[in-house]
Amino acid sequence: MANSNFQHFTSILLILFFISPTFSQQSFRPKALVLHVTKDGETTLQYTAQINQRTPLVPINLVVDLGGQFLWADCENQYTSSTYRPARCRSAQCSLAKSNSCGDCFSSPKPGCNNNTCGLLPDNTVTHTATSGELAEDVLSIQSTNGFNPGQTVAISRFSFSCAPTSLLKGLASGASGMAGLGRTKIALPSQLASAFSFDRKFAFCFSSSDGVVIFGDGPYGFAADVRSAPNVVYDSKSLTYTPLLINPVSTASAFSQGESSSEYFIGVKTIKIDSKVVSVNTSLLSIDSNGVGGTKISTVDPYTVLEASIYKAVTDAFAKASIARNITRVASFAPFEFCYSSDNLPATPLDAAVPTIELVLQNENVVWKMLDANSMVFINDEVLCLGFVNGGENPRTSIVIGGNQLEDNLLQFDLAENRLGFSNSLFARKTDCFRFNFTSTV
Ligand SMILES: *[C@@H]1O[C@H](CO)[C@@H](O)[C@H](O)[C@H]1NC(C)=O
Ligand SMILES: *[C@@H]1O[C@H](CO)[C@@H](O)[C@H](O)[C@H]1NC(C)=O
Ligand SMILES: *[C@@H]1O[C@H](CO)[C@@H](O)[C@H](O)[C@H]1NC(C)=O
Ligand SMILES: *[C@@H]1O[C@H](CO)[C@@H](O)[C@H](O)[C@H]1NC(C)=O
């Protein structure tokens, strides 16, 4: 009994100890943090961010996984750090990470292999492969921001992440050594960073086909105008449209324990319209059932929007019809896309609604996620553009997965405290782009 009281007492001390972050400069408390994102536009179409970790600090490239549960990194290949700490079984970090496994490693101790440590299930959400990995902590360093430029760099001395074997990197962009999970868990980057620096549990991202940005913390967020010497284009809560974030009660991870909810972000699409006409779909597919099947989620690891087979058919039929009405010439398909068009009789600018407009109507008729040409279409070459939606087959886990091409140049803000998503719709409407975040540091 005395012994168990003692353990209880030490775990309280540990909690106090672990939640107090170390700042690179004690007096400076950042209000927001920023990551520079680049798209691997050639092969994987993944978005990667560079982040500094370990002692001495090493820049590591991580694939940004919006719904990912935590940061996981390859610890097998060249992980050297004097500040690496495995999470001991039943420690505060293990419970914060909701780890319920505890294990030993039968080889010499090294990062990723220690005795009496708790484990997680790092998930490569691109290949849908999960393995087990040791939960650990190490130094993480990241640039602060005022929402317009990067500023001073700050460090967290004990940032929780999971180790993974090198083999889990298969399928990730070349040079990536793990994934940065931005999901709904307490140890995913948004919550861990917000609690380390006591700022709002909000984050935003804005990706483009080249550079992009993730900002942890509240806005306003600014982007340079595409017109020389025009003022920054500023987005704040007044310029965003909000929709509730929905919780899927059943985990969508590649491996999970029973009773876990999904760490991914779901929204409630009620109807789909093409050129203002409602597309008739089976509405029960649009809601999440008690088994966690159905609904609409947002994904940064799917390059294109994926629709359940019957929704795909209804949407593409309606799109094809609306294209005929607009006299747009259909041409041969271009895998993985079926509906491709000649750009000959289309106006050149991407903002113009040259092709039929696709609208996702959310909680009411006034809350609409609008997809104009640049988001609905994929530009194959100078002559051909294709509808950038793919067929997800029958009975997929999630009916609508809004993918990267449909997210680009749209600022999305996830407000975890209020459980809502704010979105800007295309930044082109205000003459800017997601690659225009100004990465010139102000320090
Ligand atoms: C874990 O403990 C076992 C048994 O005591 C030992 O053989 C092994 O080397 C230890 N492994 C590590 C990583 O310390
Ligand atoms: C609509 O979808 C639900 C869920 O997949 C299915 O059970 C039902 O049979 C479908 N209804 C029609 C009319 O296809
Ligand atoms: C499409 O072409 C037909 C015949 O040339 C023409 O009458 C019609 O106005 C055109 N529609 C649009 C939307 O351009
Ligand atoms: C980017 O920020 C720097 C530092 O504030 C400023 O000097 C520069 O003019 C900005 N660039 C653009 C394109 O706004």
Short mmCIF file of C-alpha atoms and ligand atoms in Angstrom, two decimals:
data_model
loop_
_atom_site.label_atom_id
_atom_site.label_comp_id
_atom_site.label_asym_id
_atom_site.label_seq_id
_atom_site.Cartn_x
_atom_site.Cartn_y
_atom_site.Cartn_z
CA MET A 1 0.00 0.00 0.00
CA ALA A 2 2.72 2.43 1.03
CA ASN A 3 4.47 1.56 -2.19
CA SER A 4 1.43 2.25 -4.36
CA ASN A 5 0.87 5.58 -2.61
CA PHE A 6 4.42 6.43 -3.35
CA GLN A 7 3.95 5.64 -7.02
CA HIS A 8 0.85 7.77 -7.11
CA PHE A 9 2.76 10.64 -5.53
CA THR A 10 5.62 10.36 -8.01
CA SER A 11 3.23 10.34 -10.95
CA ILE A 12 1.74 13.64 -9.78
CA LEU A 13 5.23 15.10 -9.59
CA LEU A 14 5.96 13.73 -13.04
CA ILE A 15 2.84 15.37 -14.48
CA LEU A 16 3.88 18.72 -13.06
CA PHE A 17 7.34 18.23 -14.37
CA PHE A 18 6.39 17.13 -17.86
CA ILE A 19 3.88 19.81 -18.64
CA SER A 20 6.26 22.64 -17.88
CA PRO A 21 8.04 23.39 -21.13
CA THR A 22 11.48 24.86 -21.47
CA PHE A 23 11.66 27.90 -23.67
CA SER A 24 14.78 28.82 -25.54
CA GLN A 25 14.45 32.12 -23.80
CA GLN A 26 12.34 32.06 -20.65
CA SER A 27 10.79 35.48 -21.14
CA PHE A 28 9.49 34.77 -24.66
CA ARG A 29 6.16 33.01 -24.93
CA PRO A 30 5.11 32.53 -28.56
CA LYS A 31 1.47 33.09 -29.51
CA ALA A 32 1.78 30.92 -32.59
CA LEU A 33 4.28 28.64 -34.35
CA VAL A 34 4.91 28.04 -38.03
CA LEU A 35 6.04 25.21 -40.28
CA HIS A 36 7.09 25.62 -43.91
CA VAL A 37 5.46 22.95 -46.07
CA THR A 38 6.53 21.82 -49.53
CA LYS A 39 4.66 19.56 -51.89
CA ASP A 40 6.36 16.64 -53.57
CA GLY A 41 4.58 17.52 -56.79
CA GLU A 42 6.43 15.00 -58.92
CA THR A 43 5.81 11.58 -57.47
CA THR A 44 3.96 11.15 -54.17
CA LEU A 45 1.99 14.45 -54.13
CA GLN A 46 2.56 14.49 -50.36
CA TYR A 47 3.06 17.63 -48.28
CA THR A 48 6.17 17.59 -46.13
CA ALA A 49 7.31 19.90 -43.36
CA GLN A 50 10.79 20.32 -41.95
CA ILE A 51 11.17 20.38 -38.19
CA ASN A 52 14.24 20.33 -35.94
CA GLN A 53 14.52 17.59 -33.34
CA ARG A 54 17.16 16.01 -31.00
CA THR A 55 20.40 17.24 -29.39
CA PRO A 56 22.26 18.41 -31.34
CA LEU A 57 19.29 19.54 -33.46
CA VAL A 58 18.80 17.75 -36.77
CA PRO A 59 16.33 18.91 -39.44
CA ILE A 60 13.90 16.10 -40.24
CA ASN A 61 11.32 15.99 -43.01
CA LEU A 62 7.89 14.71 -42.04
CA VAL A 63 4.85 14.05 -44.20
CA VAL A 64 1.99 16.19 -42.90
CA ASP A 65 -0.89 13.94 -41.88
CA LEU A 66 -3.90 16.04 -40.90
CA GLY A 67 -5.71 13.20 -39.13
CA GLY A 68 -2.54 11.51 -37.79
CA GLN A 69 -2.45 10.60 -34.11
CA PHE A 70 1.05 11.85 -33.27
CA LEU A 71 4.49 12.54 -34.66
CA TRP A 72 6.35 9.36 -35.53
CA ALA A 73 9.92 9.16 -36.75
CA ASP A 74 12.39 6.54 -37.86
CA CYS A 75 14.63 5.83 -34.85
CA GLU A 76 16.49 2.93 -36.47
CA ASN A 77 18.55 4.88 -38.95
CA GLN A 78 21.06 7.38 -37.53
CA TYR A 79 19.07 8.56 -34.54
CA THR A 80 21.60 10.12 -32.21
CA SER A 81 20.55 12.46 -29.46
CA SER A 82 21.76 13.09 -25.93
CA THR A 83 18.24 14.11 -24.87
CA TYR A 84 16.27 11.06 -26.09
CA ARG A 85 14.15 9.61 -23.26
CA PRO A 86 12.01 6.51 -23.59
CA ALA A 87 8.65 6.76 -21.79
CA ARG A 88 8.67 4.41 -18.81
CA CYS A 89 5.67 2.13 -18.36
CA ARG A 90 2.78 3.71 -16.44
CA SER A 91 4.36 7.18 -16.60
CA ALA A 92 2.33 10.33 -17.16
CA GLN A 93 3.35 10.49 -20.83
CA CYS A 94 2.07 6.95 -21.37
CA SER A 95 -1.35 7.87 -20.05
CA LEU A 96 -1.46 11.19 -21.94
CA ALA A 97 -0.63 9.22 -25.09
CA LYS A 98 -3.30 6.63 -24.14
CA SER A 99 -0.77 3.87 -24.45
CA ASN A 100 -1.91 0.64 -22.88
CA SER A 101 1.07 -1.50 -23.78
CA CYS A 102 4.27 -1.98 -21.87
CA GLY A 103 7.27 -3.88 -23.12
CA ASP A 104 10.91 -4.82 -23.20
CA CYS A 105 13.36 -4.91 -26.06
CA PHE A 106 15.77 -7.79 -26.39
CA SER A 107 18.78 -6.13 -27.88
CA SER A 108 21.20 -3.46 -26.68
CA PRO A 109 19.44 -0.27 -25.57
CA LYS A 110 19.13 2.44 -28.23
CA PRO A 111 16.46 4.91 -29.39
CA GLY A 112 13.39 2.84 -30.16
CA CYS A 113 14.60 -0.13 -28.10
CA ASN A 114 14.49 0.12 -24.33
CA ASN A 115 13.15 -1.97 -21.48
CA ASN A 116 10.10 -1.07 -19.42
CA THR A 117 8.69 1.38 -21.95
CA CYS A 118 5.18 1.95 -23.22
CA GLY A 119 4.39 1.67 -26.88
CA LEU A 120 2.17 3.16 -29.55
CA LEU A 121 1.11 2.06 -33.02
CA PRO A 122 2.74 4.42 -35.53
CA ASP A 123 0.61 4.41 -38.67
CA ASN A 124 1.75 5.03 -42.22
CA THR A 125 -1.60 6.35 -43.43
CA VAL A 126 -0.38 6.41 -47.04
CA THR A 127 0.19 2.64 -47.22
CA HIS A 128 -2.23 1.83 -44.35
CA THR A 129 0.48 0.02 -42.40
CA ALA A 130 0.95 0.20 -38.66
CA THR A 131 3.68 -1.28 -36.49
CA SER A 132 4.52 -0.93 -32.82
CA GLY A 133 6.94 1.69 -31.64
CA GLU A 134 8.36 2.98 -28.40
CA LEU A 135 6.86 6.19 -27.01
CA ALA A 136 9.65 8.66 -26.32
CA GLU A 137 10.45 12.29 -25.73
CA ASP A 138 13.09 14.52 -27.21
CA VAL A 139 13.80 18.16 -27.89
CA LEU A 140 11.76 19.74 -30.67
CA SER A 141 12.52 23.17 -32.03
CA ILE A 142 10.19 25.28 -34.16
CA GLN A 143 9.85 28.90 -35.33
CA SER A 144 7.34 31.20 -33.71
CA THR A 145 5.21 33.54 -35.83
CA ASN A 146 3.07 36.63 -35.52
CA GLY A 147 0.86 35.22 -38.28
CA PHE A 148 2.70 37.12 -41.02
CA ASN A 149 6.39 36.18 -40.79
CA PRO A 150 8.43 33.65 -38.82
CA GLY A 151 10.13 34.99 -35.69
CA GLN A 152 12.31 33.65 -32.93
CA THR A 153 12.87 29.88 -32.68
CA VAL A 154 11.57 28.16 -29.55
CA ALA A 155 12.23 24.69 -28.18
CA ILE A 156 10.26 22.14 -26.21
CA SER A 157 12.60 19.97 -24.19
CA ARG A 158 10.28 16.98 -23.89
CA PHE A 159 8.14 16.56 -26.97
CA SER A 160 6.35 13.18 -27.10
CA PHE A 161 6.55 11.11 -30.26
CA SER A 162 6.69 7.51 -31.32
CA CYS A 163 9.69 5.71 -32.72
CA ALA A 164 9.18 3.59 -35.81
CA PRO A 165 11.31 1.18 -37.80
CA THR A 166 12.85 2.36 -41.08
CA SER A 167 10.57 -0.04 -42.95
CA LEU A 168 7.52 2.07 -42.04
CA LEU A 169 8.84 4.88 -44.30
CA LYS A 170 7.98 2.89 -47.41
CA GLY A 171 5.57 4.92 -49.56
CA LEU A 172 6.54 8.30 -48.11
CA ALA A 173 8.12 11.13 -50.11
CA SER A 174 11.84 10.67 -50.60
CA GLY A 175 13.82 12.19 -47.75
CA ALA A 176 10.92 11.88 -45.28
CA SER A 177 11.77 10.23 -41.97
CA GLY A 178 8.29 10.03 -40.51
CA MET A 179 4.90 11.71 -40.33
CA ALA A 180 3.64 14.74 -38.43
CA GLY A 181 0.19 13.91 -37.08
CA LEU A 182 -2.14 16.90 -36.62
CA GLY A 183 -5.09 14.82 -35.42
CA ARG A 184 -7.45 15.13 -32.47
CA THR A 185 -5.32 13.42 -29.80
CA LYS A 186 -3.57 15.07 -26.85
CA ILE A 187 -0.11 14.24 -28.19
CA ALA A 188 -0.68 15.22 -31.82
CA LEU A 189 1.21 18.40 -32.66
CA PRO A 190 -1.68 20.90 -32.25
CA SER A 191 -2.58 19.93 -28.67
CA GLN A 192 0.96 19.22 -27.52
CA LEU A 193 2.27 22.56 -28.84
CA ALA A 194 -0.73 24.50 -27.53
CA SER A 195 -0.29 23.08 -24.04
CA ALA A 196 3.49 23.55 -24.07
CA PHE A 197 3.15 27.27 -24.77
CA SER A 198 -0.35 27.88 -23.35
CA PHE A 199 -1.85 29.20 -26.57
CA ASP A 200 -5.24 28.50 -28.17
CA ARG A 201 -5.94 24.96 -29.31
CA LYS A 202 -6.27 26.08 -32.91
CA PHE A 203 -4.19 25.50 -35.98
CA ALA A 204 -4.47 26.42 -39.62
CA PHE A 205 -2.96 25.23 -42.82
CA CYS A 206 -2.82 26.56 -46.33
CA PHE A 207 -1.18 24.37 -48.98
CA SER A 208 -0.46 25.03 -52.60
CA SER A 209 1.02 22.99 -55.43
CA SER A 210 4.45 24.25 -54.29
CA ASP A 211 4.98 25.87 -50.87
CA GLY A 212 2.55 26.08 -48.02
CA VAL A 213 2.26 26.70 -44.33
CA VAL A 214 0.95 25.22 -41.08
CA ILE A 215 0.39 27.67 -38.23
CA PHE A 216 -0.27 26.43 -34.71
CA GLY A 217 -2.19 28.97 -32.62
CA ASP A 218 -4.72 31.64 -33.47
CA GLY A 219 -4.66 34.17 -36.36
CA PRO A 220 -4.94 36.60 -37.95
CA TYR A 221 -2.93 34.97 -40.72
CA GLY A 222 -1.44 37.06 -43.52
CA PHE A 223 -0.39 36.35 -47.09
CA ALA A 224 1.35 38.69 -49.51
CA ALA A 225 -0.88 40.01 -52.28
CA ASP A 226 -0.10 38.83 -55.79
CA VAL A 227 -0.06 42.49 -56.85
CA ARG A 228 3.23 44.25 -56.14
CA SER A 229 3.24 46.59 -53.13
CA ALA A 230 -0.42 45.88 -52.30
CA PRO A 231 -1.01 45.29 -48.57
CA ASN A 232 -1.03 41.77 -47.09
CA VAL A 233 -4.25 39.84 -47.45
CA VAL A 234 -5.37 39.05 -43.91
CA TYR A 235 -7.60 36.19 -42.79
CA ASP A 236 -9.19 36.14 -39.35
CA SER A 237 -12.30 34.63 -37.82
CA LYS A 238 -14.45 37.20 -39.67
CA SER A 239 -13.21 36.11 -43.09
CA LEU A 240 -13.69 32.40 -42.47
CA THR A 241 -16.86 30.35 -42.77
CA TYR A 242 -17.35 27.89 -39.93
CA THR A 243 -18.79 24.40 -39.83
CA PRO A 244 -18.88 21.96 -36.89
CA LEU A 245 -16.21 19.26 -36.71
CA LEU A 246 -17.80 15.87 -36.16
CA ILE A 247 -16.36 13.02 -34.15
CA ASN A 248 -16.24 9.57 -35.67
CA PRO A 249 -16.75 7.22 -32.69
CA VAL A 250 -14.66 4.44 -34.24
CA SER A 251 -10.96 4.80 -34.97
CA THR A 252 -10.01 5.00 -38.65
CA ALA A 253 -6.35 4.12 -37.96
CA SER A 254 -4.71 1.07 -39.55
CA ALA A 255 -4.48 -0.57 -36.09
CA PHE A 256 -6.25 0.45 -32.90
CA SER A 257 -7.80 -0.78 -29.68
CA GLN A 258 -11.50 -1.19 -29.25
CA GLY A 259 -13.32 1.90 -27.99
CA GLU A 260 -10.91 4.40 -29.56
CA SER A 261 -12.51 7.18 -31.57
CA SER A 262 -11.01 8.48 -34.81
CA SER A 263 -8.31 11.14 -34.65
CA GLU A 264 -9.38 12.39 -38.09
CA TYR A 265 -11.45 15.50 -38.86
CA PHE A 266 -14.97 14.92 -40.19
CA ILE A 267 -17.47 17.52 -41.38
CA GLY A 268 -21.17 17.24 -42.21
CA VAL A 269 -21.83 17.51 -45.95
CA LYS A 270 -25.64 17.57 -46.39
CA THR A 271 -25.93 17.98 -50.14
CA ILE A 272 -23.73 18.29 -53.20
CA LYS A 273 -24.61 20.76 -55.94
CA ILE A 274 -23.20 21.10 -59.42
CA ASP A 275 -23.91 24.36 -61.20
CA SER A 276 -26.49 25.05 -58.47
CA LYS A 277 -28.42 21.80 -59.12
CA VAL A 278 -28.67 19.27 -56.29
CA VAL A 279 -27.01 15.95 -57.12
CA SER A 280 -29.18 13.08 -55.95
CA VAL A 281 -27.21 10.76 -53.67
CA ASN A 282 -28.09 8.24 -50.96
CA THR A 283 -28.05 10.60 -47.98
CA SER A 284 -27.47 7.84 -45.44
CA LEU A 285 -23.96 7.55 -46.88
CA LEU A 286 -23.33 11.15 -45.86
CA SER A 287 -23.63 10.52 -42.13
CA ILE A 288 -21.35 8.52 -39.86
CA ASP A 289 -23.11 5.44 -38.51
CA SER A 290 -22.51 3.77 -35.14
CA ASN A 291 -19.81 1.56 -36.68
CA GLY A 292 -17.93 4.66 -37.81
CA VAL A 293 -18.82 4.04 -41.47
CA GLY A 294 -19.81 6.87 -43.83
CA GLY A 295 -19.48 10.64 -43.61
CA THR A 296 -16.98 13.13 -44.96
CA LYS A 297 -13.42 13.65 -43.80
CA ILE A 298 -10.53 15.89 -44.79
CA SER A 299 -7.23 14.26 -45.67
CA THR A 300 -3.81 15.62 -46.58
CA VAL A 301 -2.48 12.18 -47.54
CA ASP A 302 -5.03 11.56 -50.31
CA PRO A 303 -3.94 13.68 -53.27
CA TYR A 304 -7.48 13.81 -54.76
CA THR A 305 -11.01 13.61 -53.42
CA VAL A 306 -12.25 10.03 -53.17
CA LEU A 307 -15.99 9.34 -53.46
CA GLU A 308 -17.94 6.18 -52.63
CA ALA A 309 -18.95 4.47 -55.91
CA SER A 310 -22.62 5.57 -56.08
CA ILE A 311 -21.75 9.14 -55.07
CA TYR A 312 -18.93 9.14 -57.61
CA LYS A 313 -21.32 8.06 -60.35
CA ALA A 314 -23.96 10.65 -59.44
CA VAL A 315 -21.42 13.47 -59.20
CA THR A 316 -19.54 12.65 -62.40
CA ASP A 317 -22.80 12.15 -64.37
CA ALA A 318 -24.03 15.56 -63.19
CA PHE A 319 -20.67 17.13 -63.95
CA ALA A 320 -20.59 15.63 -67.45
CA LYS A 321 -24.13 16.89 -68.14
CA ALA A 322 -23.32 20.38 -66.87
CA SER A 323 -20.17 20.39 -69.04
CA ILE A 324 -22.19 19.56 -72.13
CA ALA A 325 -24.52 22.45 -71.26
CA ARG A 326 -21.43 24.69 -71.18
CA ASN A 327 -20.18 23.38 -74.55
CA ILE A 328 -16.97 22.00 -73.01
CA THR A 329 -15.37 19.30 -75.14
CA ARG A 330 -14.75 16.00 -73.44
CA VAL A 331 -11.53 14.18 -74.41
CA ALA A 332 -9.97 10.78 -73.62
CA SER A 333 -9.54 9.91 -69.96
CA PHE A 334 -6.22 10.16 -68.20
CA ALA A 335 -5.73 7.68 -65.33
CA PRO A 336 -6.73 7.85 -62.52
CA PHE A 337 -9.26 10.36 -63.88
CA GLU A 338 -12.19 9.46 -66.12
CA PHE A 339 -13.62 12.86 -66.98
CA CYS A 340 -11.18 14.96 -68.95
CA TYR A 341 -11.79 18.04 -71.05
CA SER A 342 -10.04 20.06 -73.69
CA SER A 343 -8.87 23.44 -72.46
CA ASP A 344 -9.40 24.89 -75.96
CA ASN A 345 -12.70 26.62 -75.34
CA LEU A 346 -12.00 27.49 -71.70
CA PRO A 347 -10.88 30.87 -70.37
CA ALA A 348 -7.29 30.76 -69.09
CA THR A 349 -7.57 32.03 -65.52
CA PRO A 350 -8.12 29.45 -62.81
CA LEU A 351 -10.56 31.50 -60.75
CA ASP A 352 -13.08 31.83 -63.53
CA ALA A 353 -15.80 29.28 -63.28
CA ALA A 354 -15.05 27.90 -66.72
CA VAL A 355 -16.06 24.40 -65.69
CA PRO A 356 -19.16 23.51 -63.65
CA THR A 357 -18.97 24.70 -60.03
CA ILE A 358 -19.08 22.01 -57.36
CA GLU A 359 -20.54 22.97 -54.00
CA LEU A 360 -20.59 21.01 -50.77
CA VAL A 361 -23.50 22.33 -48.73
CA LEU A 362 -22.80 21.96 -45.00
CA GLN A 363 -25.02 22.54 -41.94
CA ASN A 364 -27.35 24.89 -43.85
CA GLU A 365 -27.81 26.38 -47.33
CA ASN A 366 -25.63 29.39 -46.46
CA VAL A 367 -22.58 27.38 -45.46
CA VAL A 368 -21.02 26.21 -48.68
CA TRP A 369 -17.59 24.86 -49.54
CA LYS A 370 -17.20 25.95 -53.14
CA MET A 371 -14.85 24.28 -55.60
CA LEU A 372 -13.98 26.29 -58.68
CA ASP A 373 -11.71 25.16 -61.51
CA ALA A 374 -8.37 25.22 -59.69
CA ASN A 375 -9.72 22.92 -56.97
CA SER A 376 -12.05 20.69 -58.91
CA MET A 377 -9.74 20.14 -61.87
CA VAL A 378 -6.28 18.69 -62.34
CA PHE A 379 -4.25 20.35 -65.07
CA ILE A 380 -2.66 17.47 -66.99
CA ASN A 381 -0.97 19.57 -69.67
CA ASP A 382 -1.66 22.67 -71.75
CA GLU A 383 -4.52 21.02 -73.60
CA VAL A 384 -6.17 18.75 -71.06
CA LEU A 385 -7.69 19.13 -67.63
CA CYS A 386 -9.54 16.42 -65.70
CA LEU A 387 -12.10 16.35 -62.94
CA GLY A 388 -9.86 15.56 -59.95
CA PHE A 389 -12.15 13.10 -58.18
CA VAL A 390 -11.54 9.37 -57.98
CA ASN A 391 -13.81 6.39 -57.44
CA GLY A 392 -13.48 4.92 -53.95
CA GLY A 393 -15.44 1.77 -54.79
CA GLU A 394 -18.35 0.24 -52.91
CA ASN A 395 -18.49 0.18 -49.10
CA PRO A 396 -15.47 2.33 -48.30
CA ARG A 397 -15.01 3.21 -44.65
CA THR A 398 -15.63 6.93 -45.34
CA SER A 399 -17.95 8.04 -48.18
CA ILE A 400 -16.24 11.33 -49.06
CA VAL A 401 -12.55 11.99 -48.49
CA ILE A 402 -11.66 15.57 -49.46
CA GLY A 403 -8.09 15.33 -50.70
CA GLY A 404 -5.12 17.61 -51.36
CA ASN A 405 -6.03 18.97 -54.80
CA GLN A 406 -9.35 20.17 -53.39
CA LEU A 407 -7.69 21.76 -50.32
CA GLU A 408 -5.02 23.81 -52.06
CA ASP A 409 -5.16 27.59 -51.86
CA ASN A 410 -7.92 27.34 -49.28
CA LEU A 411 -7.05 28.37 -45.72
CA LEU A 412 -8.44 25.87 -43.23
CA GLN A 413 -8.48 26.58 -39.51
CA PHE A 414 -9.20 23.80 -37.01
CA ASP A 415 -10.51 25.12 -33.72
CA LEU A 416 -10.23 22.24 -31.28
CA ALA A 417 -11.65 24.11 -28.30
CA GLU A 418 -14.82 25.08 -30.18
CA ASN A 419 -14.84 21.93 -32.31
CA ARG A 420 -15.27 23.74 -35.57
CA LEU A 421 -13.55 24.16 -38.92
CA GLY A 422 -13.12 27.57 -40.50
CA PHE A 423 -12.46 27.74 -44.23
CA SER A 424 -11.76 30.65 -46.55
CA ASN A 425 -12.72 29.18 -49.94
CA SER A 426 -10.22 29.95 -52.71
CA LEU A 427 -7.60 32.55 -51.82
CA PHE A 428 -7.59 33.50 -55.51
CA ALA A 429 -10.81 35.43 -54.86
CA ARG A 430 -8.73 37.86 -52.76
CA LYS A 431 -5.76 37.86 -55.13
CA THR A 432 -3.37 35.76 -53.13
CA ASP A 433 -2.21 32.13 -52.87
CA CYS A 434 -1.11 29.81 -50.09
CA PHE A 435 2.51 29.93 -51.27
CA ARG A 436 2.63 33.65 -50.48
CA PHE A 437 3.09 33.30 -46.74
CA ASN A 438 6.19 35.45 -46.13
CA PHE A 439 8.92 33.14 -44.82
CA THR A 440 11.41 35.99 -44.38
CA SER A 441 12.19 35.94 -40.68
CA THR A 442 11.73 39.13 -38.71
CA VAL A 443 14.57 38.34 -36.28
C1 LIG B 1 16.08 -5.86 -21.18
O1 LIG B 1 16.15 -6.79 -20.14
C2 LIG B 1 16.60 -8.07 -20.57
C3 LIG B 1 16.48 -9.04 -19.38
O2 LIG B 1 16.97 -8.46 -18.23
C4 LIG B 1 18.01 -7.94 -21.09
O3 LIG B 1 18.45 -9.18 -21.57
C5 LIG B 1 18.01 -6.94 -22.26
O4 LIG B 1 19.34 -6.72 -22.72
C6 LIG B 1 17.44 -5.62 -21.80
N1 LIG B 1 17.29 -4.78 -22.98
C7 LIG B 1 17.55 -3.48 -22.99
C8 LIG B 1 17.27 -2.77 -24.27
O5 LIG B 1 18.00 -2.87 -22.03
C1 LIG B 2 -28.19 3.84 -48.89
O1 LIG B 2 -27.01 3.55 -48.18
C2 LIG B 2 -27.20 2.73 -47.04
C3 LIG B 2 -25.88 2.64 -46.30
O2 LIG B 2 -24.87 2.15 -47.14
C4 LIG B 2 -27.72 1.37 -47.50
O3 LIG B 2 -27.94 0.53 -46.38
C5 LIG B 2 -29.01 1.55 -48.27
O4 LIG B 2 -29.44 0.34 -48.80
C6 LIG B 2 -28.82 2.56 -49.41
N1 LIG B 2 -30.09 2.87 -50.01
C7 LIG B 2 -30.31 2.81 -51.31
C8 LIG B 2 -31.67 3.21 -51.78
O5 LIG B 2 -29.44 2.44 -52.10
C1 LIG B 3 -23.42 26.04 -76.92
O1 LIG B 3 -23.44 25.87 -78.31
C2 LIG B 3 -24.72 26.06 -78.88
C3 LIG B 3 -24.68 25.73 -80.37
O2 LIG B 3 -23.50 26.25 -80.94
C4 LIG B 3 -25.18 27.50 -78.64
O3 LIG B 3 -26.47 27.72 -79.15
C5 LIG B 3 -25.21 27.75 -77.13
O4 LIG B 3 -25.52 29.10 -76.84
C6 LIG B 3 -23.86 27.43 -76.50
N1 LIG B 3 -23.97 27.48 -75.04
C7 LIG B 3 -23.07 28.09 -74.25
C8 LIG B 3 -23.33 28.06 -72.79
O5 LIG B 3 -22.07 28.62 -74.69
C1 LIG B 4 8.42 39.82 -46.29
O1 LIG B 4 8.72 40.27 -44.99
C2 LIG B 4 9.88 41.08 -44.92
C3 LIG B 4 10.15 41.32 -43.43
O2 LIG B 4 9.03 41.90 -42.81
C4 LIG B 4 9.62 42.36 -45.71
O3 LIG B 4 10.77 43.17 -45.67
C5 LIG B 4 9.29 41.98 -47.16
O4 LIG B 4 8.96 43.13 -47.87
C6 LIG B 4 8.14 41.01 -47.21
N1 LIG B 4 7.94 40.53 -48.57
C7 LIG B 4 6.79 40.62 -49.20
C8 LIG B 4 6.75 40.04 -50.57
O5 LIG B 4 5.81 41.16 -48.68
#
